PDB file of C-alpha atoms in Angstrom:
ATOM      1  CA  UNK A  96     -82.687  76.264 -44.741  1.00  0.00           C
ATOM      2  CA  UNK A  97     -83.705  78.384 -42.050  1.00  0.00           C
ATOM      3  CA  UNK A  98     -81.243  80.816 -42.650  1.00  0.00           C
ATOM      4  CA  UNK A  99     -81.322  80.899 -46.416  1.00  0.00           C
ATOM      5  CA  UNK A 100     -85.032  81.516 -46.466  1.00  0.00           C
ATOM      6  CA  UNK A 101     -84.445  84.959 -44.095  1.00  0.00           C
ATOM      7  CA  UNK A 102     -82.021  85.900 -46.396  1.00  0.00           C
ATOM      8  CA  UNK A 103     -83.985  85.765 -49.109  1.00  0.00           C
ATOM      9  CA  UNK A 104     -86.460  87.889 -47.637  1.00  0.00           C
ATOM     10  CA  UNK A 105     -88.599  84.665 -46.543  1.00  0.00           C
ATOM     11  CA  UNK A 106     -89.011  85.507 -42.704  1.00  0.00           C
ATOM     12  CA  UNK A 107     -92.499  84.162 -42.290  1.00  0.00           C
ATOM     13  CA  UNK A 108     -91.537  80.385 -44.408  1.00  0.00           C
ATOM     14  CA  UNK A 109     -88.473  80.234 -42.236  1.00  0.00           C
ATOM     15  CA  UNK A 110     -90.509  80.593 -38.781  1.00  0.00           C
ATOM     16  CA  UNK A 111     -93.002  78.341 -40.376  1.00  0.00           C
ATOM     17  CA  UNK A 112     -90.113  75.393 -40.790  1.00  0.00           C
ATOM     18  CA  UNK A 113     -88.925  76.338 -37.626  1.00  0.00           C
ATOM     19  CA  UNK A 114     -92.167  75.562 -35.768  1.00  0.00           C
ATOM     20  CA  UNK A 115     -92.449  72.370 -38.119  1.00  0.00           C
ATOM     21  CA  UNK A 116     -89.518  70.927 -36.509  1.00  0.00           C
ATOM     22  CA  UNK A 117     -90.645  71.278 -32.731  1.00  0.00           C
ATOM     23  CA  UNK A 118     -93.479  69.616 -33.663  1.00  0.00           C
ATOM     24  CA  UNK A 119     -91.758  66.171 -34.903  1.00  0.00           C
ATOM     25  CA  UNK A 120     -89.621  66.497 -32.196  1.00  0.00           C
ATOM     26  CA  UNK A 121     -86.423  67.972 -33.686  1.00  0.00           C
ATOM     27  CA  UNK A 122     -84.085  70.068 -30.623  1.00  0.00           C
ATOM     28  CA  UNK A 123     -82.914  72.949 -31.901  1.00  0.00           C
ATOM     29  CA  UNK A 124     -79.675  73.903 -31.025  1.00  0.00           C
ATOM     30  CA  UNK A 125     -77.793  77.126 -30.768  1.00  0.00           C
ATOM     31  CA  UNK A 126     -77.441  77.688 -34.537  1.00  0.00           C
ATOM     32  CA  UNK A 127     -81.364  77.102 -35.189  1.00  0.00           C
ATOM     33  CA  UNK A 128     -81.729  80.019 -33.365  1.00  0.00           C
ATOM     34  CA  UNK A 129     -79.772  82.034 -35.148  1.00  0.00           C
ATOM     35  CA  UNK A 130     -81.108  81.329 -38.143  1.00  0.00           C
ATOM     36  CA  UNK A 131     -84.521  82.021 -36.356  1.00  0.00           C
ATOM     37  CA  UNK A 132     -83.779  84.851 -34.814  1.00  0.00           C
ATOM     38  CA  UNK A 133     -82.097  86.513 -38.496  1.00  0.00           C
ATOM     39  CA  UNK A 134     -85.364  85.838 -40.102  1.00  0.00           C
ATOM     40  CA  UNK A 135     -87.388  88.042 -37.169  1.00  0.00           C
ATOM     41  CA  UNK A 136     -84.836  90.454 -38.348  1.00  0.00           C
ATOM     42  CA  UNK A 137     -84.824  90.228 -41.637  1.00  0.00           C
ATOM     43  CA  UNK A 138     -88.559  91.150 -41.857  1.00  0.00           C
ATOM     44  CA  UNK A 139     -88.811  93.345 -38.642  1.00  0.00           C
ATOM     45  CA  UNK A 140     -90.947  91.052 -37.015  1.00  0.00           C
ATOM     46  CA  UNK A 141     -89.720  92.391 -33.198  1.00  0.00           C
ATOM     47  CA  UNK A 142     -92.397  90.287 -31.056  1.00  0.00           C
ATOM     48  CA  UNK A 143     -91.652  87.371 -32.475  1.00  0.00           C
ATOM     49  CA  UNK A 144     -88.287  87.550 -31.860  1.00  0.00           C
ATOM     50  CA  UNK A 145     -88.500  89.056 -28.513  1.00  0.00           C
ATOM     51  CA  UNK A 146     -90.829  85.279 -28.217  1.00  0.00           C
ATOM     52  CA  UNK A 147     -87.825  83.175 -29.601  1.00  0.00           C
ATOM     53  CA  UNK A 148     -85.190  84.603 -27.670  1.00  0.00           C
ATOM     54  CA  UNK A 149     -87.179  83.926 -24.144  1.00  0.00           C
ATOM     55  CA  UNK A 150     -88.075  80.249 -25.564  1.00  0.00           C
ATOM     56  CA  UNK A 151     -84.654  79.795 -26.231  1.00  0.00           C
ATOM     57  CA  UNK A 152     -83.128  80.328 -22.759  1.00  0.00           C
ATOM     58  CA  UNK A 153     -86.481  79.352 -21.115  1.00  0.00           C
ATOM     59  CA  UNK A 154     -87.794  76.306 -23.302  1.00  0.00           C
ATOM     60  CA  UNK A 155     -84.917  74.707 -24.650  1.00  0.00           C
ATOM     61  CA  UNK A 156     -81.895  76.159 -22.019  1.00  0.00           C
ATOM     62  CA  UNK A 157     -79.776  77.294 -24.678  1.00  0.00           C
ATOM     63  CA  UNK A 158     -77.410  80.342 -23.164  1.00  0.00           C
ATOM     64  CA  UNK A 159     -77.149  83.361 -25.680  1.00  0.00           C
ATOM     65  CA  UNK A 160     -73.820  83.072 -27.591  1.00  0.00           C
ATOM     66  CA  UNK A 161     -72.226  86.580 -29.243  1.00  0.00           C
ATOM     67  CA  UNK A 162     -74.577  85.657 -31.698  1.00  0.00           C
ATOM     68  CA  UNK A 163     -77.747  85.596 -30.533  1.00  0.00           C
ATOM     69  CA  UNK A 164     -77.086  88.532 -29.324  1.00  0.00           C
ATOM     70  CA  UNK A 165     -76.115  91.017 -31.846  1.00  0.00           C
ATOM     71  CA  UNK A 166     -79.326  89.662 -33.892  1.00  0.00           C
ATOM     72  CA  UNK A 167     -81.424  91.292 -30.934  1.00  0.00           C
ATOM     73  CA  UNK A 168     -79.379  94.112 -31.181  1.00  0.00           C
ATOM     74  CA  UNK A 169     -80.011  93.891 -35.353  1.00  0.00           C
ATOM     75  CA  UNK A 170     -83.518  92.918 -34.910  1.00  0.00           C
ATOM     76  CA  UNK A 171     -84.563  96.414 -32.400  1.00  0.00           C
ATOM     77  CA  UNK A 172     -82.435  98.726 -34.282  1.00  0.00           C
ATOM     78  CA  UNK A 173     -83.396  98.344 -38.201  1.00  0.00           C
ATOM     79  CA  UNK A 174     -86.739  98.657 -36.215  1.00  0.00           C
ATOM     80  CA  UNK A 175     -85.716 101.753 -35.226  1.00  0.00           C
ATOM     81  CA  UNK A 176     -85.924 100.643 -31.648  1.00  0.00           C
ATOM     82  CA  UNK A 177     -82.492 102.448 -31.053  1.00  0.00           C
ATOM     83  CA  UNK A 178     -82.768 102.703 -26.725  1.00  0.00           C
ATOM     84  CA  UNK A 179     -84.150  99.084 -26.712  1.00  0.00           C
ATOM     85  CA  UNK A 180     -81.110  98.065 -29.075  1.00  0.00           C
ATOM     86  CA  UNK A 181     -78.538 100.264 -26.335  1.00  0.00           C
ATOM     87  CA  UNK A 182     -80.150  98.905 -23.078  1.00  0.00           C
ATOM     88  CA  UNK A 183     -80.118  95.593 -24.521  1.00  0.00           C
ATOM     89  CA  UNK A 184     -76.513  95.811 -25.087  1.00  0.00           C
ATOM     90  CA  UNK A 185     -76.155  97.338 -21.744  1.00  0.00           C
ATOM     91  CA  UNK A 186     -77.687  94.381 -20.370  1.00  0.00           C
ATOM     92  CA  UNK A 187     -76.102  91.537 -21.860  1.00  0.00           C
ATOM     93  CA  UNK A 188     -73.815  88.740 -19.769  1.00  0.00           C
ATOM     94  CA  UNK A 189     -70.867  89.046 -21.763  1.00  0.00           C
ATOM     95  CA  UNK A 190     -68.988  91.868 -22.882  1.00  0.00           C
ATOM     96  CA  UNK A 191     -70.173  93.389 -26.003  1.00  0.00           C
ATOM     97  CA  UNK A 192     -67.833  92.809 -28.548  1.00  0.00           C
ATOM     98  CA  UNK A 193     -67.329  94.481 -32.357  1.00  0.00           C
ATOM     99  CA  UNK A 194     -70.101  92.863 -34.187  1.00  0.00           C
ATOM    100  CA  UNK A 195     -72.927  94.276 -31.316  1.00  0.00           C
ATOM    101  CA  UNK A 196     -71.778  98.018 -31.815  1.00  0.00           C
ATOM    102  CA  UNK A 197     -71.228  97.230 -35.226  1.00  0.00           C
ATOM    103  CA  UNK A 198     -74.525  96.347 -35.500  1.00  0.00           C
ATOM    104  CA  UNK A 199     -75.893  99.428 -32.936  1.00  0.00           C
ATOM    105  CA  UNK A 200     -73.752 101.651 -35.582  1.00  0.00           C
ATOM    106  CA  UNK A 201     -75.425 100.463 -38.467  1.00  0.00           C
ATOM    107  CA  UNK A 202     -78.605 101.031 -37.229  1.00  0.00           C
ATOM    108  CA  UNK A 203     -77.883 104.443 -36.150  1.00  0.00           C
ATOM    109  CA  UNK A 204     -76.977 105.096 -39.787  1.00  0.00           C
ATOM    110  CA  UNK A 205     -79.950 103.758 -41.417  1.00  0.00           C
ATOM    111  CA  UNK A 206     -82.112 106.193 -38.903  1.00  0.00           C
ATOM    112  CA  UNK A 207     -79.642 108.969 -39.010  1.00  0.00           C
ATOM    113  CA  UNK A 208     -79.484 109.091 -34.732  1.00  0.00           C
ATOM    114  CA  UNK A 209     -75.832 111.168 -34.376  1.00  0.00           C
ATOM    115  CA  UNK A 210     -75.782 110.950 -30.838  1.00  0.00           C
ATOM    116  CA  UNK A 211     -76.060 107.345 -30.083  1.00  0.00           C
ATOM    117  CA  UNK A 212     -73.610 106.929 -33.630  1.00  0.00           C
ATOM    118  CA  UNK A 213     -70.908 108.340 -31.786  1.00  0.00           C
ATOM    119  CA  UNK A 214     -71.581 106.673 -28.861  1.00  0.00           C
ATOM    120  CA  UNK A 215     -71.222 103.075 -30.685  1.00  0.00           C
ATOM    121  CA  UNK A 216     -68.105 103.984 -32.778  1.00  0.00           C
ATOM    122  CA  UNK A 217     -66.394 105.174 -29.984  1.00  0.00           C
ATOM    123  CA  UNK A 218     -66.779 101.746 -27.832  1.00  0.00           C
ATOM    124  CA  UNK A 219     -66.446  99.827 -31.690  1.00  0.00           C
ATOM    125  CA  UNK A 220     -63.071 101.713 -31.802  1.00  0.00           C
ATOM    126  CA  UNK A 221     -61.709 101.038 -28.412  1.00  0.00           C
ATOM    127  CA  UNK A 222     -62.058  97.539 -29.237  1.00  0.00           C
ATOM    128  CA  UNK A 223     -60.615  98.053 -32.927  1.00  0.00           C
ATOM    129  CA  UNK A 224     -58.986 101.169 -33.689  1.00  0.00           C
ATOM    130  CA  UNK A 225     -58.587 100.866 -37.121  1.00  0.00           C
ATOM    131  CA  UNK A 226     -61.835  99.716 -37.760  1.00  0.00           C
ATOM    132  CA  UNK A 227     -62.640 101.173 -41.090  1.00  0.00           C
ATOM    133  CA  UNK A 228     -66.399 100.769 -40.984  1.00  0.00           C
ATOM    134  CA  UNK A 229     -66.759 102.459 -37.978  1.00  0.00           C
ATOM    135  CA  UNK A 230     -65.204 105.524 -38.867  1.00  0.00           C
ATOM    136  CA  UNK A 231     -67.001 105.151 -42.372  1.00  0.00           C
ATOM    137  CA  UNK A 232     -70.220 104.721 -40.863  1.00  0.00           C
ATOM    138  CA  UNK A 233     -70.067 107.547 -38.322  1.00  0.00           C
ATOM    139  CA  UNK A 234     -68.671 110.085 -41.187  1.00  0.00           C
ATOM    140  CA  UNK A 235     -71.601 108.971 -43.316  1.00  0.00           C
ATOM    141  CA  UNK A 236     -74.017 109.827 -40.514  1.00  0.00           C
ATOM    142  CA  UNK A 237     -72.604 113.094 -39.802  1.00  0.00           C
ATOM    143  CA  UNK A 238     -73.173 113.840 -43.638  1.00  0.00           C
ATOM    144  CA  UNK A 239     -76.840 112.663 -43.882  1.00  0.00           C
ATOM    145  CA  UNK A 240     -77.116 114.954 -41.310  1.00  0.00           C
ATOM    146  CA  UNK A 241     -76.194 117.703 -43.005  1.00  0.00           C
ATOM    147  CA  UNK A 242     -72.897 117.881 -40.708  1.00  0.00           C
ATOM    148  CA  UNK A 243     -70.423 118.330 -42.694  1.00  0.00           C
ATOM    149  CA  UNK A 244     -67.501 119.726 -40.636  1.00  0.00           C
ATOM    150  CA  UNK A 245     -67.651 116.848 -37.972  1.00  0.00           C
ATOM    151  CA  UNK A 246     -68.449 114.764 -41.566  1.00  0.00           C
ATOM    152  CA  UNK A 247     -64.598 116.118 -42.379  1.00  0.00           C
ATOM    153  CA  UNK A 248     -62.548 115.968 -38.746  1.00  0.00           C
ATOM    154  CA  UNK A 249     -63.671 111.878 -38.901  1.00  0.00           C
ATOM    155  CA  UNK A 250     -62.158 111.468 -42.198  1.00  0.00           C
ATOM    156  CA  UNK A 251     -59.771 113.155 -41.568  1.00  0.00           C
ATOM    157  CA  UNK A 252     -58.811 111.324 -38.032  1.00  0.00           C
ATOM    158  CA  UNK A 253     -58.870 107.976 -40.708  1.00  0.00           C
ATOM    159  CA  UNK A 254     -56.744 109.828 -42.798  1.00  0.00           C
ATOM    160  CA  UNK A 255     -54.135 110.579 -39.744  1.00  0.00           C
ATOM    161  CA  UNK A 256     -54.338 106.768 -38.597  1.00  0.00           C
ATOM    162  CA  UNK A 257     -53.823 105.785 -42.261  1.00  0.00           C
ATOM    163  CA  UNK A 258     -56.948 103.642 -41.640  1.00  0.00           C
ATOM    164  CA  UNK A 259     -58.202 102.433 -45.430  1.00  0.00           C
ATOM    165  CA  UNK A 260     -61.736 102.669 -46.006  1.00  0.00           C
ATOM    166  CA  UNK A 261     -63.371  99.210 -47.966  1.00  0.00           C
ATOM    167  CA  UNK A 262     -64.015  99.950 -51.762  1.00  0.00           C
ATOM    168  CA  UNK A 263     -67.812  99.169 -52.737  1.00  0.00           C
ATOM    169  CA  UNK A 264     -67.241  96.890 -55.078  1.00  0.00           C
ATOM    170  CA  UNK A 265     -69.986  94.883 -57.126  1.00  0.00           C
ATOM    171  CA  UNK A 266     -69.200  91.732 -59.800  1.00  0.00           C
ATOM    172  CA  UNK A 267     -71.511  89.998 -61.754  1.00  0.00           C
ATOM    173  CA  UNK A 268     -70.656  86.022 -63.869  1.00  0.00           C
ATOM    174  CA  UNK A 269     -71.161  85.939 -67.756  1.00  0.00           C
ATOM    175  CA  UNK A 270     -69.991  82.456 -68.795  1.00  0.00           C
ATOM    176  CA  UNK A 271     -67.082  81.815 -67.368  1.00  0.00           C
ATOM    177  CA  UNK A 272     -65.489  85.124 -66.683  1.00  0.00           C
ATOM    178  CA  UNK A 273     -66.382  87.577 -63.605  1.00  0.00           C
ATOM    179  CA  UNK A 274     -66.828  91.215 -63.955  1.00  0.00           C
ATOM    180  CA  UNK A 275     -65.515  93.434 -61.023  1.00  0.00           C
ATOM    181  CA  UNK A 276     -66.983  97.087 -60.862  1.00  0.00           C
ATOM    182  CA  UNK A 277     -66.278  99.616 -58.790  1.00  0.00           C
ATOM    183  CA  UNK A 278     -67.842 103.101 -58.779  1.00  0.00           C
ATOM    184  CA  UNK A 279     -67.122 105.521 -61.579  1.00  0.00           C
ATOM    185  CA  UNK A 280     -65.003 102.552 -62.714  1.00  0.00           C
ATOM    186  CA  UNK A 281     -62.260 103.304 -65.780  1.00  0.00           C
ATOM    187  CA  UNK A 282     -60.989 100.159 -65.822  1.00  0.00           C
ATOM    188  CA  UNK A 283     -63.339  97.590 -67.735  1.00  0.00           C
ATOM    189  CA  UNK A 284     -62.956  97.014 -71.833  1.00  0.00           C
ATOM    190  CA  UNK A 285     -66.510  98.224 -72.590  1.00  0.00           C
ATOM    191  CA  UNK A 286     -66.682 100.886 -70.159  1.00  0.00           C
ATOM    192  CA  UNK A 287     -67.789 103.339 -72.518  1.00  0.00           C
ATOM    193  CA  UNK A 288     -70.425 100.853 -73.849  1.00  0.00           C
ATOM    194  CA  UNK A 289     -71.480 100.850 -70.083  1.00  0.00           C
ATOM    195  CA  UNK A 290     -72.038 104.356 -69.309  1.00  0.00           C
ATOM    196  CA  UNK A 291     -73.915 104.752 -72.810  1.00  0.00           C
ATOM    197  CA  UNK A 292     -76.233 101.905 -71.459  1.00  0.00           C
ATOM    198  CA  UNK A 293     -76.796 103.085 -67.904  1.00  0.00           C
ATOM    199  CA  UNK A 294     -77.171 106.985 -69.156  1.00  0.00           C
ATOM    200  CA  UNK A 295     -79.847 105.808 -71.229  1.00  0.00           C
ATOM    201  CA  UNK A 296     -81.807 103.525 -68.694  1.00  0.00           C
ATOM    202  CA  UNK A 297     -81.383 106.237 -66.470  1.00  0.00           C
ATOM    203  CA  UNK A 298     -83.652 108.778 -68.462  1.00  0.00           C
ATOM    204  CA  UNK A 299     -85.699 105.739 -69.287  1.00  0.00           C
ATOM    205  CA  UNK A 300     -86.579 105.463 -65.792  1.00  0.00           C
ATOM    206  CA  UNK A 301     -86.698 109.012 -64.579  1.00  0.00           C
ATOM    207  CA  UNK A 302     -89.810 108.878 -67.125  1.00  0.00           C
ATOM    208  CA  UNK A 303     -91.110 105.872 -65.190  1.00  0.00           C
ATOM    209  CA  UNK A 304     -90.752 107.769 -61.934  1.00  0.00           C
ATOM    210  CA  UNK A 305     -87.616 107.523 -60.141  1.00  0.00           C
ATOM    211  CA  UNK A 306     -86.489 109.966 -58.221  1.00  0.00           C
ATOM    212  CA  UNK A 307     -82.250 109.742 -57.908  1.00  0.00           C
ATOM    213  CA  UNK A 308     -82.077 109.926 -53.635  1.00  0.00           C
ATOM    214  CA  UNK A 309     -79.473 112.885 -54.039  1.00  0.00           C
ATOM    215  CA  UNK A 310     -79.077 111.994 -50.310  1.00  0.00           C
ATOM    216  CA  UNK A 311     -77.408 109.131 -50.566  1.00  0.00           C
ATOM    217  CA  UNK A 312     -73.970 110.873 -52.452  1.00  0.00           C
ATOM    218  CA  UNK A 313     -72.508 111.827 -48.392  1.00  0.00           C
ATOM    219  CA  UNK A 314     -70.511 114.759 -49.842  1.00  0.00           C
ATOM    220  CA  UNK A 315     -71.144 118.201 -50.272  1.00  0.00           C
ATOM    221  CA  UNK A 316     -71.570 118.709 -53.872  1.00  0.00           C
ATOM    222  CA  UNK A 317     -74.146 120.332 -55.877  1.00  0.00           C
ATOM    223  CA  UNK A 318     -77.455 118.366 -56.920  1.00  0.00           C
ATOM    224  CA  UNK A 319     -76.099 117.694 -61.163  1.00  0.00           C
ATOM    225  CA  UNK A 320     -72.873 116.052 -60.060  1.00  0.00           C
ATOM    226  CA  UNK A 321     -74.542 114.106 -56.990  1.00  0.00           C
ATOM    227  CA  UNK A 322     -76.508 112.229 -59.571  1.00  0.00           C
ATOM    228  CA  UNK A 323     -73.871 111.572 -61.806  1.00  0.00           C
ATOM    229  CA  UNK A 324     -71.824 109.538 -59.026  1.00  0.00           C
ATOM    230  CA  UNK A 325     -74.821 107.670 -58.123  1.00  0.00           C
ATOM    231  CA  UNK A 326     -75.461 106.879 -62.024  1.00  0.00           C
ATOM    232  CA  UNK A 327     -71.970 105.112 -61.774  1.00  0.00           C
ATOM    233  CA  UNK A 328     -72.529 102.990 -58.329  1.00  0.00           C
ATOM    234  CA  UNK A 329     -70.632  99.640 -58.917  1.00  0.00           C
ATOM    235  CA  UNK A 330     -74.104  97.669 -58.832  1.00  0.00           C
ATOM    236  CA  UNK A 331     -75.209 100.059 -61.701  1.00  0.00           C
ATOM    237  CA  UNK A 332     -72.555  99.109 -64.090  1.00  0.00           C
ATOM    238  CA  UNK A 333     -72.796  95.896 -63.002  1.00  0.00           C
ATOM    239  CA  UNK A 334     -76.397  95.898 -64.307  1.00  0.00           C
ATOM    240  CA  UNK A 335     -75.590  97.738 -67.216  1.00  0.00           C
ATOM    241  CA  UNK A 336     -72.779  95.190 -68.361  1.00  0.00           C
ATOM    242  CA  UNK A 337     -74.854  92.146 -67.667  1.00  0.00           C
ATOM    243  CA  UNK A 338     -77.790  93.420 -69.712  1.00  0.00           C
ATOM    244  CA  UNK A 339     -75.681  94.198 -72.853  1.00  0.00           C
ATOM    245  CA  UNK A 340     -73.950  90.654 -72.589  1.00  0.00           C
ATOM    246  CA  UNK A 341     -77.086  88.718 -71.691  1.00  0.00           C
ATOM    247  CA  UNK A 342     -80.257  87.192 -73.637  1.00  0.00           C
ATOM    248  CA  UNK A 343     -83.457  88.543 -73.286  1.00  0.00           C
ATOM    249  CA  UNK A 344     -84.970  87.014 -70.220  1.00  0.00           C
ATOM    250  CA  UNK A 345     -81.954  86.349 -68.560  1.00  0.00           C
ATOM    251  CA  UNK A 346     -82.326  86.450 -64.347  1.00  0.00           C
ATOM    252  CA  UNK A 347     -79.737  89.026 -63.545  1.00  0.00           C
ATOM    253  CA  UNK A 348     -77.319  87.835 -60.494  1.00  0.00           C
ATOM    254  CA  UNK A 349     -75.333  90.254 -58.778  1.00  0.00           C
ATOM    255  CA  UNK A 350     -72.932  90.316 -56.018  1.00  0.00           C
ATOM    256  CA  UNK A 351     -71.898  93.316 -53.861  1.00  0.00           C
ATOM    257  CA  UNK A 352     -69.373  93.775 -50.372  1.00  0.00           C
ATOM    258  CA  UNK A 353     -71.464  96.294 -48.718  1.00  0.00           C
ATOM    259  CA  UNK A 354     -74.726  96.889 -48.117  1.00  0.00           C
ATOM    260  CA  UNK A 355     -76.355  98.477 -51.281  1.00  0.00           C
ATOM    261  CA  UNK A 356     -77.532 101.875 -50.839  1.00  0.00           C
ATOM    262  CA  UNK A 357     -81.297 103.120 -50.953  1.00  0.00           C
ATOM    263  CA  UNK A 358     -80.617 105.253 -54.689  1.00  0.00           C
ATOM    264  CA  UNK A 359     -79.639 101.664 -56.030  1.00  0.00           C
ATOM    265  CA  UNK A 360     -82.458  99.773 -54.418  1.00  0.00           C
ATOM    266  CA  UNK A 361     -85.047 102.282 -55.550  1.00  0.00           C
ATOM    267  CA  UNK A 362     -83.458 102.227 -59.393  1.00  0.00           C
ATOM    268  CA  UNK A 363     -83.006  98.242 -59.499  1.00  0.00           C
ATOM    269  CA  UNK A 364     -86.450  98.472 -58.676  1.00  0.00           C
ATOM    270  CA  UNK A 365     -87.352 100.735 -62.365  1.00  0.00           C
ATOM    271  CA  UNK A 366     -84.573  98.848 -64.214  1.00  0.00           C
ATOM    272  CA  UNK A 367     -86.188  95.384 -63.542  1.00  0.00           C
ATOM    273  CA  UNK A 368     -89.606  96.786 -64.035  1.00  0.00           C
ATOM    274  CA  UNK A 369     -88.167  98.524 -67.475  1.00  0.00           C
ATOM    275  CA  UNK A 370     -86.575  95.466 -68.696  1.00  0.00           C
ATOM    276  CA  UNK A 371     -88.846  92.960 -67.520  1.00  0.00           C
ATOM    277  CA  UNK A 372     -86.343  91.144 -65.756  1.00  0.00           C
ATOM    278  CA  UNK A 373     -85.468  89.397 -62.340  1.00  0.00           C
ATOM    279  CA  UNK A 374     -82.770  91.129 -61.211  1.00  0.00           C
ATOM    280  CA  UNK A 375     -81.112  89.160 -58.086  1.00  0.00           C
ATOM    281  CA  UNK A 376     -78.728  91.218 -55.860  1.00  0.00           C
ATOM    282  CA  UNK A 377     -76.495  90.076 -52.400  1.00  0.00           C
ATOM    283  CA  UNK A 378     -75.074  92.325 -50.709  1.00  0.00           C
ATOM    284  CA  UNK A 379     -74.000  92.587 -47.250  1.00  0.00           C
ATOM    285  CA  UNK A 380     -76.338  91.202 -45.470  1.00  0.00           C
ATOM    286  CA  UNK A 381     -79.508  89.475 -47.691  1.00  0.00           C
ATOM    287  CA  UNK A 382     -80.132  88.339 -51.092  1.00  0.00           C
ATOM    288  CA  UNK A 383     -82.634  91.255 -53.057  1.00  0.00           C
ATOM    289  CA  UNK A 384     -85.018  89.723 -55.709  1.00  0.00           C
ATOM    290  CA  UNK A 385     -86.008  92.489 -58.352  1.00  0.00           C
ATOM    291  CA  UNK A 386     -88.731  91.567 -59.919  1.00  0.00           C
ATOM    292  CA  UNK A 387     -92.044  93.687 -61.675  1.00  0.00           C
ATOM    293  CA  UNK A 388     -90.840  96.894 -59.853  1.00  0.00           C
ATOM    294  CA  UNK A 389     -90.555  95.658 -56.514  1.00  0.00           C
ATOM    295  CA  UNK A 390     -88.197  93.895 -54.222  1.00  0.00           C
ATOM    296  CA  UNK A 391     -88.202  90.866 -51.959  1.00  0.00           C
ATOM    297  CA  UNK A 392     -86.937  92.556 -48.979  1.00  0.00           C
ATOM    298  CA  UNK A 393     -90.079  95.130 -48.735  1.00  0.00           C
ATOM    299  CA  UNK A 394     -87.974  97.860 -48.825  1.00  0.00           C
ATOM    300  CA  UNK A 395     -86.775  96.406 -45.390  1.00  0.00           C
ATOM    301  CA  UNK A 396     -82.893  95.935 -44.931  1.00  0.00           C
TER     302      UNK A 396
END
């Protein structure tokens, strides 16, 4: 319960149930604390967690497992505590292991730090050469950066390795039957249907105020075409096909396999306001509620 209240963008209930349990006398174990932990990082609350993870080794003598760890890691860098997130790494008993520089990488991406990017895919790689997401996540950099040669010698190192970079995919349940989009996808029955839809929501909600984040299309292209891919993200169409095949009303749930970008979340954000719908989104890592024109997560994920 712990757990499924940070991931739903429920940080503060989750340390609240937490503390409940020490005081009727239930030992938490290793797993509590990762649930506990998550929700301090979920919401970015860093004291906190920097609190748990003492109590945990000092209160309750529970050793930090892989883990615990790469939620500290997590919990300083979406912080944007990047040198806290590295020394803590640095400092850890065991030897870091994918999922910490994974998680040091990720961070680096959200906050656009190059440096300390290449630093993590490089020990991510040694571990796991053909780590897709690493070399994904340090070509993305490079191009939020503006750096588009170095952007171009990554991809094309993957290319060399014949290392396969993870489709975005998103799917959404209607009845019985699940719906799998992927971007600028060709494939489905009523595509055309779906990029009428989402073309039109899209200048409904430019007159509401959105603002396409050009910067999230990581290619060099010219500002018109940027926004058409990001009109045809997977969790777009998915949105687009589940309100044309849904009642009025309906709670909108959609799934995705990466981490939904910040275009999307800013234009769920319009769409469920437009619609006056909940529109429920998991990606990655958390569960996004939709709801009035803002989101669950706080704009924090």
């Amino acid at each position: 319960m712990i757990l499924a209240l940070a991931q739903h963008g429920l940080g503060e209930e989750a340390l609240q149930m937490f503390e409940n349990m020490l005081e009727i006398g239930i030992k938490p174990d290793h797993i509590t604390y990762v649930g506990v932990l998550s929700a301090c990082t979920h919401v970015g609350l860093v004291a906190k967690g920097r609190k748990y993870y003492k109590m945990m080794k000092n209160v309750h003598g529970i050793e930090p497992t892989s883990s615990h760890y790469a939620c500290m890691i997590d919990l300083f860098g979406r912080a944007g505590l990047l040198g806290e997130a590295q020394d803590f790494i640095e400092n850890m008993l065991i030897e870091p292991d994918v999922i910490a520089w994974g998680s040091l990488l990720a961070s680096c991406k959200v906050h656009k730090n190059v440096e300390l990017a290449k630093i993590a895919a490089e020990r991510l790689l040694s571990i796991e050469p053909d780590n897709s997401g690493a070399y994904s996540a340090l070509a993305n950099i490079y191009s939020a950066c503006g750096k588009w040669n170095e952007a171009a010698q990554v991809r094309k190192s993957m290319k060399d390795r014949q290392v396969k970079k993870e489709q975005g995919i998103s799917w959404v349940q209607i009845k019985s039957e699940v719906h799998v989009f992927g971007a600028e996808d060709l494939l489905h029955p009523q595509r055309y249907a779906i990029y009428q839809m989402i073309a039109k929501i899209w200048e409904e909600i430019k007159k509401m105020g959105f603002v396409p984040d050009t910067a999230s299309v990581l290619h060099d292209l010219d500002q018109e075409l940027k926004e058409q891919i990001l009109k045809r993200h997977s969790e777009k169409l998915a949105i687009a096909f589940a309100l044309m095949n849904t009642p009025d009303g309906t709670t909108l749930r959609i799934i995705k396999n990466l981490r939904v970008c910040n275009d999307c979340h800013s234009a769920i954000k319009f769409i469920a306001k437009l619609v006056d719908r909940e529109i429920i989104v998991r990606d990655a890592t958390r569960f996004h509620h939709f709801k009035g024109g803002s989101c669950s997560c706080h704009d924090y994920w």
